[in-house]
Each structure stands twice: as structure tokens, then as C-alpha cells.
């Protein structure tokens, strides 16, 4: 097995990383946090030679560990596979310093965010601790993006590296778009072809009110059960982002197991979620509840929909419970479904 290293910042690249491991290209996975590590440890159950670790807590300790990792990779000729699109300036700056060999394989894009102008970016960074000392450098090396988080006006600011040194190759091989194109061409991912009547709810406490989310999922659960569907529920891998919703008569899946791998294992008739990128790889089996929310900022909803649709233009954005019921009934009868993203007949 190869000793090349994969750095992962989410479960999004889990399927891609699994294929790298299976093909012998990666022998070590470094997770960005201890909360993410269990998701990738599940991949190592039948791969005893695969090494799994995570970064320590604390900025200084993370910088030391990342520097050690990058120097080790450079001195031993190992490559770093980078699976993160944003939010890791300490890693990105160290890559420019050490310049190891590696591959940047982005699995997502920033279409759900608005890029700030250099002046706006510097103004944001000036508000950070000691921001005036490093705002100029950061604004030259990083783009800063913003996204509204909720109706209370909270904003998420995200740093994204403008480019890596020549030692890092760029590989445009995102499974989000690639898998979707392949499934469309093969006729896979078709809800009408899946007659098992199974559905998975991807639960999580997102930018909406938790009480509203619980109410929505309870209504969808009742409708699915009434139509004879077997319901599976998967909470968010991160404990802090879980909804902790208990529903009767469902199969509760291991929260830390990557949803990207569950799609292949169970082949659900439908998968329901809010704005998870996991909806992007399963064609017209994906159902988003974004349009059902009343407490989420309208701009945030619009940007999230555009983001998901950029990967998968077959996602059903249901506007009410009746839309959901009609989708499930149409799948049952193998009738022709309406175009995703539009009102059903």
C-alpha cells in the first residue's frame, strides 16, 4: 500500500478517498478534527494497514503538527492529497512555505457564497484579533467569501486560497459532478427504478430553527410511513450539529458513517435533507426541504439552492408536504414525474 497522505476537512470526499485507498494510492488519512476522525476510521475496519489520525486542538499545536506532516512528506517523497476547499489558511500558508508535492482535488465550489472585494475583505479582517497586522497579507493570498447563516443576520466569512505553488497539481475530478454525469448517462439514480420503497432522512441542525426542522421531518416521516416506505434516519457526523430527533418505527443509522457511502450501500428510493452536498450525487432521488423553511434567511435559501443545483439539477425542492407525497406516490406507480425544481402537476 502507498504511503501517500490524504488531508480531509469533511466527509464529502469519503467515496473518492475510499477509491484512492482501494487502489493503493493512499495509505494514510489525516482528518482536520477529532470529531471527523471516526467517520474515516470506519473505512479502516477492513483495511488494517490504513493509518487514520486527526489534528490536535489549538492553533499552535495544529501548526506544529501540519508543519511536521508537510516536512515529512517532502523529505520522503510522499504526496499530499488535499480535500478541502476553504477555512484552512494555516495549512495553505504552510504549503507555500514547505512546497511539498501534492494534488488538490476540490470536491465542492463556493457558489453558495459571495466573494468580497479586497476592500471589503480587509475591513472584515480588521475586526479580527490583531487583524490590522495581517489583513494586507491575507487579502493578497486569500479570497474572502461571505454567506448569511440565519434570519438574525449572522454571517459566515470563509477564506479560500487563491492558488497553490507549482508543486501542487490541480485535479478537476470532483465526484459531485462526475458521478452525476455518469449516472445520468447510464440511467442510474432513477427514483422510479428503485422499487424497494426506502427513504433516508439526513438530519441536522442547520441555519433554521430546530423546532421548525423537527416539525417538518415529523410530517414527512408520517407521510412516508403512511405510504408504506421504510424510513432510515442519519444524524449529522458532528455531535454539535445533530438534531437529536426521535421518530417511531425508523432505522437509525450510525451518524459518523459518511452519507456519501450510504447512498451506494443502501440504494435508497429517496434521500431527504436540507442543504447537504450529499444530495448532489444521487440524481432525481434527492429531495431538499429548503423551500419548506420559514425561519431561514431567504438569501441563504436561494444561494444554497443555487449551490446544490450547480452539482445536481435533478434535485426536487419540495414546496409543501403535498409535493412530497406526490413524489413518493409517483415513484410507487412508476409514473412519469414532473421536472425537478418545478411545481408538480
mmCIF file of C-alpha atoms in Angstrom:
data_model
loop_
_atom_site.group_PDB
_atom_site.id
_atom_site.type_symbol
_atom_site.label_atom_id
_atom_site.label_comp_id
_atom_site.label_asym_id
_atom_site.label_seq_id
_atom_site.Cartn_x
_atom_site.Cartn_y
_atom_site.Cartn_z
ATOM 1 C CA UNK A 1 0.000 0.000 0.000
ATOM 2 C CA UNK A 2 1.177 3.515 -0.796
ATOM 3 C CA UNK A 3 2.136 5.890 1.981
ATOM 4 C CA UNK A 4 0.709 8.940 0.217
ATOM 5 C CA UNK A 5 -1.390 11.094 2.538
ATOM 6 C CA UNK A 6 -4.942 12.458 2.249
ATOM 7 C CA UNK A 7 -5.966 15.523 4.261
ATOM 8 C CA UNK A 8 -9.758 15.674 4.669
ATOM 9 C CA UNK A 9 -11.849 18.523 6.034
ATOM 10 C CA UNK A 10 -15.288 16.843 5.843
ATOM 11 C CA UNK A 11 -16.989 13.569 4.894
ATOM 12 C CA UNK A 12 -17.697 14.957 1.432
ATOM 13 C CA UNK A 13 -14.695 13.244 -0.230
ATOM 14 C CA UNK A 14 -15.247 9.929 1.598
ATOM 15 C CA UNK A 15 -16.175 7.975 -1.530
ATOM 16 C CA UNK A 16 -13.274 9.450 -3.504
ATOM 17 C CA UNK A 17 -10.802 8.750 -0.686
ATOM 18 C CA UNK A 18 -12.113 5.199 -0.368
ATOM 19 C CA UNK A 19 -11.310 4.596 -4.031
ATOM 20 C CA UNK A 20 -7.812 6.036 -3.568
ATOM 21 C CA UNK A 21 -7.268 3.696 -0.630
ATOM 22 C CA UNK A 22 -8.654 0.674 -2.502
ATOM 23 C CA UNK A 23 -6.391 1.407 -5.473
ATOM 24 C CA UNK A 24 -3.332 1.659 -3.230
ATOM 25 C CA UNK A 25 -2.703 5.359 -3.845
ATOM 26 C CA UNK A 26 -3.301 6.492 -0.249
ATOM 27 C CA UNK A 27 -2.103 4.783 2.908
ATOM 28 C CA UNK A 28 -2.759 7.476 5.471
ATOM 29 C CA UNK A 29 -5.697 9.788 6.177
ATOM 30 C CA UNK A 30 -5.387 12.893 8.332
ATOM 31 C CA UNK A 31 -8.726 14.357 9.450
ATOM 32 C CA UNK A 32 -8.994 18.037 10.259
ATOM 33 C CA UNK A 33 -10.579 17.343 13.662
ATOM 34 C CA UNK A 34 -11.185 14.613 16.211
ATOM 35 C CA UNK A 35 -14.936 14.794 15.501
ATOM 36 C CA UNK A 36 -14.316 13.927 11.844
ATOM 37 C CA UNK A 37 -11.854 11.111 12.510
ATOM 38 C CA UNK A 38 -14.477 8.434 13.461
ATOM 39 C CA UNK A 39 -16.109 8.758 10.036
ATOM 40 C CA UNK A 40 -12.875 7.774 8.353
ATOM 41 C CA UNK A 41 -11.963 5.148 10.950
ATOM 42 C CA UNK A 42 -14.991 3.233 9.703
ATOM 43 C CA UNK A 43 -13.203 2.986 6.349
ATOM 44 C CA UNK A 44 -10.292 1.234 8.024
ATOM 45 C CA UNK A 45 -12.296 -1.631 9.519
ATOM 46 C CA UNK A 46 -11.229 -3.992 6.735
ATOM 47 C CA UNK A 47 -8.008 -2.150 5.869
ATOM 48 C CA UNK A 48 -5.642 -2.842 8.792
ATOM 49 C CA UNK A 49 -2.691 -1.138 7.087
ATOM 50 C CA UNK A 50 -4.522 2.172 6.622
ATOM 51 C CA UNK A 51 -3.402 4.806 9.120
ATOM 52 C CA UNK A 52 -6.011 7.235 10.456
ATOM 53 C CA UNK A 53 -5.306 10.284 12.613
ATOM 54 C CA UNK A 54 -6.589 13.801 13.256
ATOM 55 C CA UNK A 55 -5.116 17.184 14.055
ATOM 56 C CA UNK A 56 -4.810 18.226 17.708
ATOM 57 C CA UNK A 57 -6.862 21.011 19.266
ATOM 58 C CA UNK A 58 -5.366 24.501 19.362
ATOM 59 C CA UNK A 59 -3.878 26.752 16.697
ATOM 60 C CA UNK A 60 -0.234 26.402 17.744
ATOM 61 C CA UNK A 61 -0.411 22.611 18.094
ATOM 62 C CA UNK A 62 -2.107 22.333 14.713
ATOM 63 C CA UNK A 63 0.555 24.473 13.054
ATOM 64 C CA UNK A 64 3.319 22.331 14.566
ATOM 65 C CA UNK A 65 1.632 19.073 13.511
ATOM 66 C CA UNK A 66 0.900 20.322 9.984
ATOM 67 C CA UNK A 67 4.462 21.563 9.573
ATOM 68 C CA UNK A 68 5.786 18.189 10.731
ATOM 69 C CA UNK A 69 3.447 16.385 8.327
ATOM 70 C CA UNK A 70 4.387 18.523 5.322
ATOM 71 C CA UNK A 71 8.128 18.317 6.017
ATOM 72 C CA UNK A 72 7.851 14.541 6.412
ATOM 73 C CA UNK A 73 6.013 14.295 3.091
ATOM 74 C CA UNK A 74 8.596 16.437 1.304
ATOM 75 C CA UNK A 75 11.635 14.653 2.734
ATOM 76 C CA UNK A 76 10.239 11.182 1.974
ATOM 77 C CA UNK A 77 8.796 11.964 -1.454
ATOM 78 C CA UNK A 78 5.208 11.334 -0.415
ATOM 79 C CA UNK A 79 2.357 13.269 -1.955
ATOM 80 C CA UNK A 80 -0.396 15.126 -0.112
ATOM 81 C CA UNK A 81 -3.928 14.785 -1.481
ATOM 82 C CA UNK A 82 -5.803 17.921 -0.391
ATOM 83 C CA UNK A 83 -9.562 17.588 0.099
ATOM 84 C CA UNK A 84 -10.547 20.954 1.462
ATOM 85 C CA UNK A 85 -11.824 23.998 -0.361
ATOM 86 C CA UNK A 86 -11.702 26.635 2.382
ATOM 87 C CA UNK A 87 -11.154 27.570 6.014
ATOM 88 C CA UNK A 88 -7.632 26.182 6.453
ATOM 89 C CA UNK A 89 -5.290 29.171 5.982
ATOM 90 C CA UNK A 90 -2.713 27.692 8.398
ATOM 91 C CA UNK A 91 -2.363 24.640 6.136
ATOM 92 C CA UNK A 92 -2.400 26.678 2.935
ATOM 93 C CA UNK A 93 0.299 29.072 4.173
ATOM 94 C CA UNK A 94 2.488 26.172 5.310
ATOM 95 C CA UNK A 95 2.124 24.552 1.893
ATOM 96 C CA UNK A 96 3.504 27.737 0.335
ATOM 97 C CA UNK A 97 6.363 27.646 2.849
ATOM 98 C CA UNK A 98 7.315 23.954 2.551
ATOM 99 C CA UNK A 99 6.099 23.311 -1.025
ATOM 100 C CA UNK A 100 5.635 19.537 -0.836
ATOM 101 C CA UNK A 101 4.434 17.538 -3.809
ATOM 102 C CA UNK A 102 0.713 17.016 -3.813
ATOM 103 C CA UNK A 103 -2.652 17.026 -5.523
ATOM 104 C CA UNK A 104 -5.515 19.447 -4.878
ATOM 105 C CA UNK A 105 -8.820 17.695 -5.565
ATOM 106 C CA UNK A 106 -11.678 20.092 -4.718
ATOM 107 C CA UNK A 107 -14.988 18.338 -4.208
ATOM 108 C CA UNK A 108 -17.152 21.437 -3.880
ATOM 109 C CA UNK A 109 -17.315 25.055 -5.004
ATOM 110 C CA UNK A 110 -18.095 28.407 -3.442
ATOM 111 C CA UNK A 111 -21.255 29.168 -5.423
ATOM 112 C CA UNK A 112 -23.292 29.398 -2.216
ATOM 113 C CA UNK A 113 -21.041 32.237 -1.032
ATOM 114 C CA UNK A 114 -20.429 35.797 -2.204
ATOM 115 C CA UNK A 115 -16.820 36.822 -2.777
ATOM 116 C CA UNK A 116 -15.859 40.084 -1.109
ATOM 117 C CA UNK A 117 -13.914 42.818 -2.814
ATOM 118 C CA UNK A 118 -10.344 43.366 -1.488
ATOM 119 C CA UNK A 119 -11.563 46.456 0.389
ATOM 120 C CA UNK A 120 -14.463 44.546 1.967
ATOM 121 C CA UNK A 121 -12.155 41.656 2.865
ATOM 122 C CA UNK A 122 -9.661 43.932 4.619
ATOM 123 C CA UNK A 123 -12.478 45.604 6.545
ATOM 124 C CA UNK A 124 -13.691 42.193 7.770
ATOM 125 C CA UNK A 125 -10.195 41.091 8.773
ATOM 126 C CA UNK A 126 -9.539 44.357 10.613
ATOM 127 C CA UNK A 127 -12.253 43.286 13.067
ATOM 128 C CA UNK A 128 -10.356 40.117 13.952
ATOM 129 C CA UNK A 129 -7.813 39.969 16.810
ATOM 130 C CA UNK A 130 -4.586 41.602 15.551
ATOM 131 C CA UNK A 131 -6.332 41.827 12.192
ATOM 132 C CA UNK A 132 -4.636 45.057 11.132
ATOM 133 C CA UNK A 133 -1.265 43.262 11.283
ATOM 134 C CA UNK A 134 -2.107 40.532 8.788
ATOM 135 C CA UNK A 135 -5.107 41.857 6.823
ATOM 136 C CA UNK A 136 -2.956 43.062 3.917
ATOM 137 C CA UNK A 137 -1.131 39.720 3.550
ATOM 138 C CA UNK A 138 -4.303 37.665 3.890
ATOM 139 C CA UNK A 139 -6.206 39.723 1.318
ATOM 140 C CA UNK A 140 -3.411 39.166 -1.237
ATOM 141 C CA UNK A 141 -3.179 35.390 -0.703
ATOM 142 C CA UNK A 142 -6.815 34.524 0.057
ATOM 143 C CA UNK A 143 -10.228 35.359 -1.312
ATOM 144 C CA UNK A 144 -12.763 36.031 1.421
ATOM 145 C CA UNK A 145 -16.332 34.812 0.910
ATOM 146 C CA UNK A 146 -19.454 35.510 2.933
ATOM 147 C CA UNK A 147 -22.704 33.615 3.488
ATOM 148 C CA UNK A 148 -25.717 34.614 5.623
ATOM 149 C CA UNK A 149 -26.276 32.000 8.304
ATOM 150 C CA UNK A 150 -29.721 32.802 9.665
ATOM 151 C CA UNK A 151 -32.555 35.282 9.860
ATOM 152 C CA UNK A 152 -30.812 37.072 12.760
ATOM 153 C CA UNK A 153 -28.195 38.465 10.387
ATOM 154 C CA UNK A 154 -25.268 36.274 11.422
ATOM 155 C CA UNK A 155 -22.648 35.991 8.695
ATOM 156 C CA UNK A 156 -20.067 33.291 7.980
ATOM 157 C CA UNK A 157 -16.778 34.526 6.479
ATOM 158 C CA UNK A 158 -14.694 31.942 4.654
ATOM 159 C CA UNK A 159 -11.046 32.280 3.496
ATOM 160 C CA UNK A 160 -10.161 30.473 0.253
ATOM 161 C CA UNK A 161 -6.592 30.217 -1.074
ATOM 162 C CA UNK A 162 -6.179 31.948 -4.435
ATOM 163 C CA UNK A 163 -3.752 29.316 -5.689
ATOM 164 C CA UNK A 164 -1.123 26.785 -4.638
ATOM 165 C CA UNK A 165 2.573 26.604 -5.609
ATOM 166 C CA UNK A 166 3.553 24.595 -8.692
ATOM 167 C CA UNK A 167 4.412 21.584 -6.536
ATOM 168 C CA UNK A 168 0.663 21.073 -6.003
ATOM 169 C CA UNK A 169 -1.173 19.739 -9.047
ATOM 170 C CA UNK A 170 -4.796 20.692 -9.594
ATOM 171 C CA UNK A 171 -7.098 17.778 -10.425
ATOM 172 C CA UNK A 172 -10.627 18.647 -11.533
ATOM 173 C CA UNK A 173 -12.099 15.295 -10.615
ATOM 174 C CA UNK A 174 -14.991 16.053 -8.286
ATOM 175 C CA UNK A 175 -17.273 13.085 -7.740
ATOM 176 C CA UNK A 176 -20.111 15.522 -7.185
ATOM 177 C CA UNK A 177 -20.245 16.490 -10.825
ATOM 178 C CA UNK A 178 -18.568 13.439 -12.342
ATOM 179 C CA UNK A 179 -20.808 10.878 -10.643
ATOM 180 C CA UNK A 180 -23.917 12.850 -11.509
ATOM 181 C CA UNK A 181 -22.965 12.966 -15.199
ATOM 182 C CA UNK A 182 -22.151 9.250 -15.246
ATOM 183 C CA UNK A 183 -25.413 8.299 -13.539
ATOM 184 C CA UNK A 184 -27.424 10.452 -15.884
ATOM 185 C CA UNK A 185 -25.800 8.837 -18.910
ATOM 186 C CA UNK A 186 -26.336 5.333 -17.564
ATOM 187 C CA UNK A 187 -29.882 5.944 -16.378
ATOM 188 C CA UNK A 188 -28.894 5.242 -12.756
ATOM 189 C CA UNK A 189 -30.025 7.243 -9.762
ATOM 190 C CA UNK A 190 -33.596 6.983 -11.025
ATOM 191 C CA UNK A 191 -36.213 7.118 -8.282
ATOM 192 C CA UNK A 192 -38.718 5.234 -10.442
ATOM 193 C CA UNK A 193 -36.276 2.354 -10.853
ATOM 194 C CA UNK A 194 -35.931 1.903 -7.085
ATOM 195 C CA UNK A 195 -38.997 -0.079 -6.062
ATOM 196 C CA UNK A 196 -37.839 -1.038 -2.561
ATOM 197 C CA UNK A 197 -39.726 1.897 -1.003
ATOM 198 C CA UNK A 198 -36.904 3.040 1.245
ATOM 199 C CA UNK A 199 -36.149 6.617 2.203
ATOM 200 C CA UNK A 200 -33.396 8.232 4.279
ATOM 201 C CA UNK A 201 -33.676 11.459 6.253
ATOM 202 C CA UNK A 202 -30.348 13.234 6.693
ATOM 203 C CA UNK A 203 -30.971 15.073 9.939
ATOM 204 C CA UNK A 204 -29.030 18.033 11.198
ATOM 205 C CA UNK A 205 -29.372 21.346 12.983
ATOM 206 C CA UNK A 206 -28.662 23.803 10.193
ATOM 207 C CA UNK A 207 -29.319 27.527 9.791
ATOM 208 C CA UNK A 208 -33.001 27.069 10.511
ATOM 209 C CA UNK A 209 -34.953 26.873 13.737
ATOM 210 C CA UNK A 210 -34.612 23.417 15.330
ATOM 211 C CA UNK A 211 -38.276 23.317 16.269
ATOM 212 C CA UNK A 212 -39.277 24.038 12.681
ATOM 213 C CA UNK A 213 -36.945 21.341 11.363
ATOM 214 C CA UNK A 214 -38.364 18.794 13.799
ATOM 215 C CA UNK A 215 -41.909 19.660 12.764
ATOM 216 C CA UNK A 216 -41.054 19.283 9.066
ATOM 217 C CA UNK A 217 -39.324 15.934 9.491
ATOM 218 C CA UNK A 218 -42.154 14.587 11.647
ATOM 219 C CA UNK A 219 -44.671 15.484 8.940
ATOM 220 C CA UNK A 220 -42.522 13.898 6.212
ATOM 221 C CA UNK A 221 -41.989 10.813 8.375
ATOM 222 C CA UNK A 222 -45.727 10.386 8.925
ATOM 223 C CA UNK A 223 -46.414 10.758 5.192
ATOM 224 C CA UNK A 224 -43.707 8.263 4.192
ATOM 225 C CA UNK A 225 -44.830 5.681 6.758
ATOM 226 C CA UNK A 226 -48.465 6.035 5.651
ATOM 227 C CA UNK A 227 -47.375 5.202 2.092
ATOM 228 C CA UNK A 228 -45.543 2.081 3.252
ATOM 229 C CA UNK A 229 -41.987 3.385 2.993
ATOM 230 C CA UNK A 230 -39.258 2.062 5.263
ATOM 231 C CA UNK A 231 -37.630 5.124 6.830
ATOM 232 C CA UNK A 232 -33.954 5.398 7.730
ATOM 233 C CA UNK A 233 -32.531 8.315 9.706
ATOM 234 C CA UNK A 234 -28.949 9.525 9.861
ATOM 235 C CA UNK A 235 -27.868 12.336 12.146
ATOM 236 C CA UNK A 236 -25.008 14.707 11.306
ATOM 237 C CA UNK A 237 -21.496 13.274 11.914
ATOM 238 C CA UNK A 238 -20.673 16.234 14.162
ATOM 239 C CA UNK A 239 -22.439 15.910 17.529
ATOM 240 C CA UNK A 240 -22.841 19.680 17.796
ATOM 241 C CA UNK A 241 -24.764 19.766 14.503
ATOM 242 C CA UNK A 242 -27.221 16.964 15.304
ATOM 243 C CA UNK A 243 -30.965 17.445 15.594
ATOM 244 C CA UNK A 244 -31.414 14.525 18.045
ATOM 245 C CA UNK A 245 -34.847 13.757 16.649
ATOM 246 C CA UNK A 246 -36.521 10.520 17.737
ATOM 247 C CA UNK A 247 -39.048 9.046 15.314
ATOM 248 C CA UNK A 248 -41.060 5.862 15.754
ATOM 249 C CA UNK A 249 -40.568 2.851 13.501
ATOM 250 C CA UNK A 250 -37.374 4.058 11.777
ATOM 251 C CA UNK A 251 -33.930 2.537 11.330
ATOM 252 C CA UNK A 252 -31.325 4.816 12.920
ATOM 253 C CA UNK A 253 -28.019 4.659 11.063
ATOM 254 C CA UNK A 254 -24.568 5.287 12.537
ATOM 255 C CA UNK A 255 -24.176 9.106 12.498
ATOM 256 C CA UNK A 256 -20.434 9.081 11.833
ATOM 257 C CA UNK A 257 -20.717 6.888 8.746
ATOM 258 C CA UNK A 258 -20.305 9.074 5.635
ATOM 259 C CA UNK A 259 -23.603 9.611 3.853
ATOM 260 C CA UNK A 260 -21.723 9.515 0.552
ATOM 261 C CA UNK A 261 -21.044 5.803 1.154
ATOM 262 C CA UNK A 262 -24.527 5.007 2.462
ATOM 263 C CA UNK A 263 -26.026 6.012 -0.898
ATOM 264 C CA UNK A 264 -24.152 3.188 -2.609
ATOM 265 C CA UNK A 265 -24.694 0.649 0.178
ATOM 266 C CA UNK A 266 -28.475 1.024 0.549
ATOM 267 C CA UNK A 267 -29.592 2.436 -2.822
ATOM 268 C CA UNK A 268 -32.470 4.372 -1.249
ATOM 269 C CA UNK A 269 -35.536 5.267 -3.289
ATOM 270 C CA UNK A 270 -35.205 8.825 -1.973
ATOM 271 C CA UNK A 271 -32.857 10.790 0.281
ATOM 272 C CA UNK A 272 -34.233 13.850 2.094
ATOM 273 C CA UNK A 273 -32.126 16.645 3.516
ATOM 274 C CA UNK A 274 -31.841 20.369 3.941
ATOM 275 C CA UNK A 275 -28.776 21.614 2.057
ATOM 276 C CA UNK A 276 -26.307 18.762 2.410
ATOM 277 C CA UNK A 277 -23.940 18.334 -0.517
ATOM 278 C CA UNK A 278 -24.593 14.605 -0.178
ATOM 279 C CA UNK A 279 -27.753 15.284 -2.195
ATOM 280 C CA UNK A 280 -25.592 16.145 -5.182
ATOM 281 C CA UNK A 281 -24.552 12.643 -6.223
ATOM 282 C CA UNK A 282 -27.892 10.817 -6.395
ATOM 283 C CA UNK A 283 -29.754 12.329 -9.309
ATOM 284 C CA UNK A 284 -33.530 12.652 -9.018
ATOM 285 C CA UNK A 285 -33.675 10.624 -5.823
ATOM 286 C CA UNK A 286 -32.622 13.771 -3.907
ATOM 287 C CA UNK A 287 -35.262 15.816 -2.068
ATOM 288 C CA UNK A 288 -34.441 19.114 -0.360
ATOM 289 C CA UNK A 289 -36.671 20.766 2.252
ATOM 290 C CA UNK A 290 -35.111 24.224 1.784
ATOM 291 C CA UNK A 291 -38.327 25.694 0.374
ATOM 292 C CA UNK A 292 -40.326 24.434 3.365
ATOM 293 C CA UNK A 293 -38.390 26.620 5.805
ATOM 294 C CA UNK A 294 -39.849 29.875 7.072
ATOM 295 C CA UNK A 295 -37.153 30.779 9.613
ATOM 296 C CA UNK A 296 -34.148 30.595 7.280
ATOM 297 C CA UNK A 297 -32.914 33.760 5.576
ATOM 298 C CA UNK A 298 -34.350 33.990 2.047
ATOM 299 C CA UNK A 299 -30.999 34.952 0.543
ATOM 300 C CA UNK A 300 -29.342 31.987 2.244
ATOM 301 C CA UNK A 301 -32.042 29.661 0.873
ATOM 302 C CA UNK A 302 -31.576 30.998 -2.662
ATOM 303 C CA UNK A 303 -27.792 30.653 -2.513
ATOM 304 C CA UNK A 304 -27.954 27.132 -1.088
ATOM 305 C CA UNK A 305 -30.370 26.072 -3.827
ATOM 306 C CA UNK A 306 -28.077 27.506 -6.490
ATOM 307 C CA UNK A 307 -25.133 25.711 -4.911
ATOM 308 C CA UNK A 308 -26.858 22.313 -4.879
ATOM 309 C CA UNK A 309 -28.266 22.763 -8.369
ATOM 310 C CA UNK A 310 -24.789 23.531 -9.707
ATOM 311 C CA UNK A 311 -23.915 19.897 -8.939
ATOM 312 C CA UNK A 312 -27.252 18.197 -9.470
ATOM 313 C CA UNK A 313 -30.015 19.861 -11.489
ATOM 314 C CA UNK A 314 -32.391 16.970 -10.727
ATOM 315 C CA UNK A 315 -32.896 17.730 -7.031
ATOM 316 C CA UNK A 316 -36.558 18.099 -6.021
ATOM 317 C CA UNK A 317 -37.086 21.256 -3.958
ATOM 318 C CA UNK A 318 -40.480 20.489 -2.464
ATOM 319 C CA UNK A 319 -42.672 23.467 -1.543
ATOM 320 C CA UNK A 320 -45.099 21.594 0.739
ATOM 321 C CA UNK A 321 -45.931 18.160 2.125
ATOM 322 C CA UNK A 322 -48.290 17.514 -0.782
ATOM 323 C CA UNK A 323 -45.334 17.780 -3.184
ATOM 324 C CA UNK A 324 -43.520 15.166 -1.112
ATOM 325 C CA UNK A 325 -46.483 12.797 -1.123
ATOM 326 C CA UNK A 326 -46.931 13.124 -4.880
ATOM 327 C CA UNK A 327 -43.263 12.300 -5.453
ATOM 328 C CA UNK A 328 -43.491 9.146 -3.366
ATOM 329 C CA UNK A 329 -46.749 8.076 -4.992
ATOM 330 C CA UNK A 330 -45.358 8.715 -8.477
ATOM 331 C CA UNK A 331 -42.351 6.542 -7.663
ATOM 332 C CA UNK A 332 -44.649 3.784 -6.409
ATOM 333 C CA UNK A 333 -46.662 3.683 -9.602
ATOM 334 C CA UNK A 334 -43.632 4.147 -11.895
ATOM 335 C CA UNK A 335 -45.410 7.084 -13.483
ATOM 336 C CA UNK A 336 -43.606 9.995 -15.085
ATOM 337 C CA UNK A 337 -42.508 12.570 -12.552
ATOM 338 C CA UNK A 338 -42.520 16.315 -13.107
ATOM 339 C CA UNK A 339 -39.314 18.154 -13.845
ATOM 340 C CA UNK A 340 -37.264 18.596 -10.615
ATOM 341 C CA UNK A 341 -37.306 22.045 -9.108
ATOM 342 C CA UNK A 342 -40.756 22.914 -10.506
ATOM 343 C CA UNK A 343 -44.310 22.520 -9.243
ATOM 344 C CA UNK A 344 -45.689 19.042 -9.642
ATOM 345 C CA UNK A 345 -48.933 18.553 -11.571
#
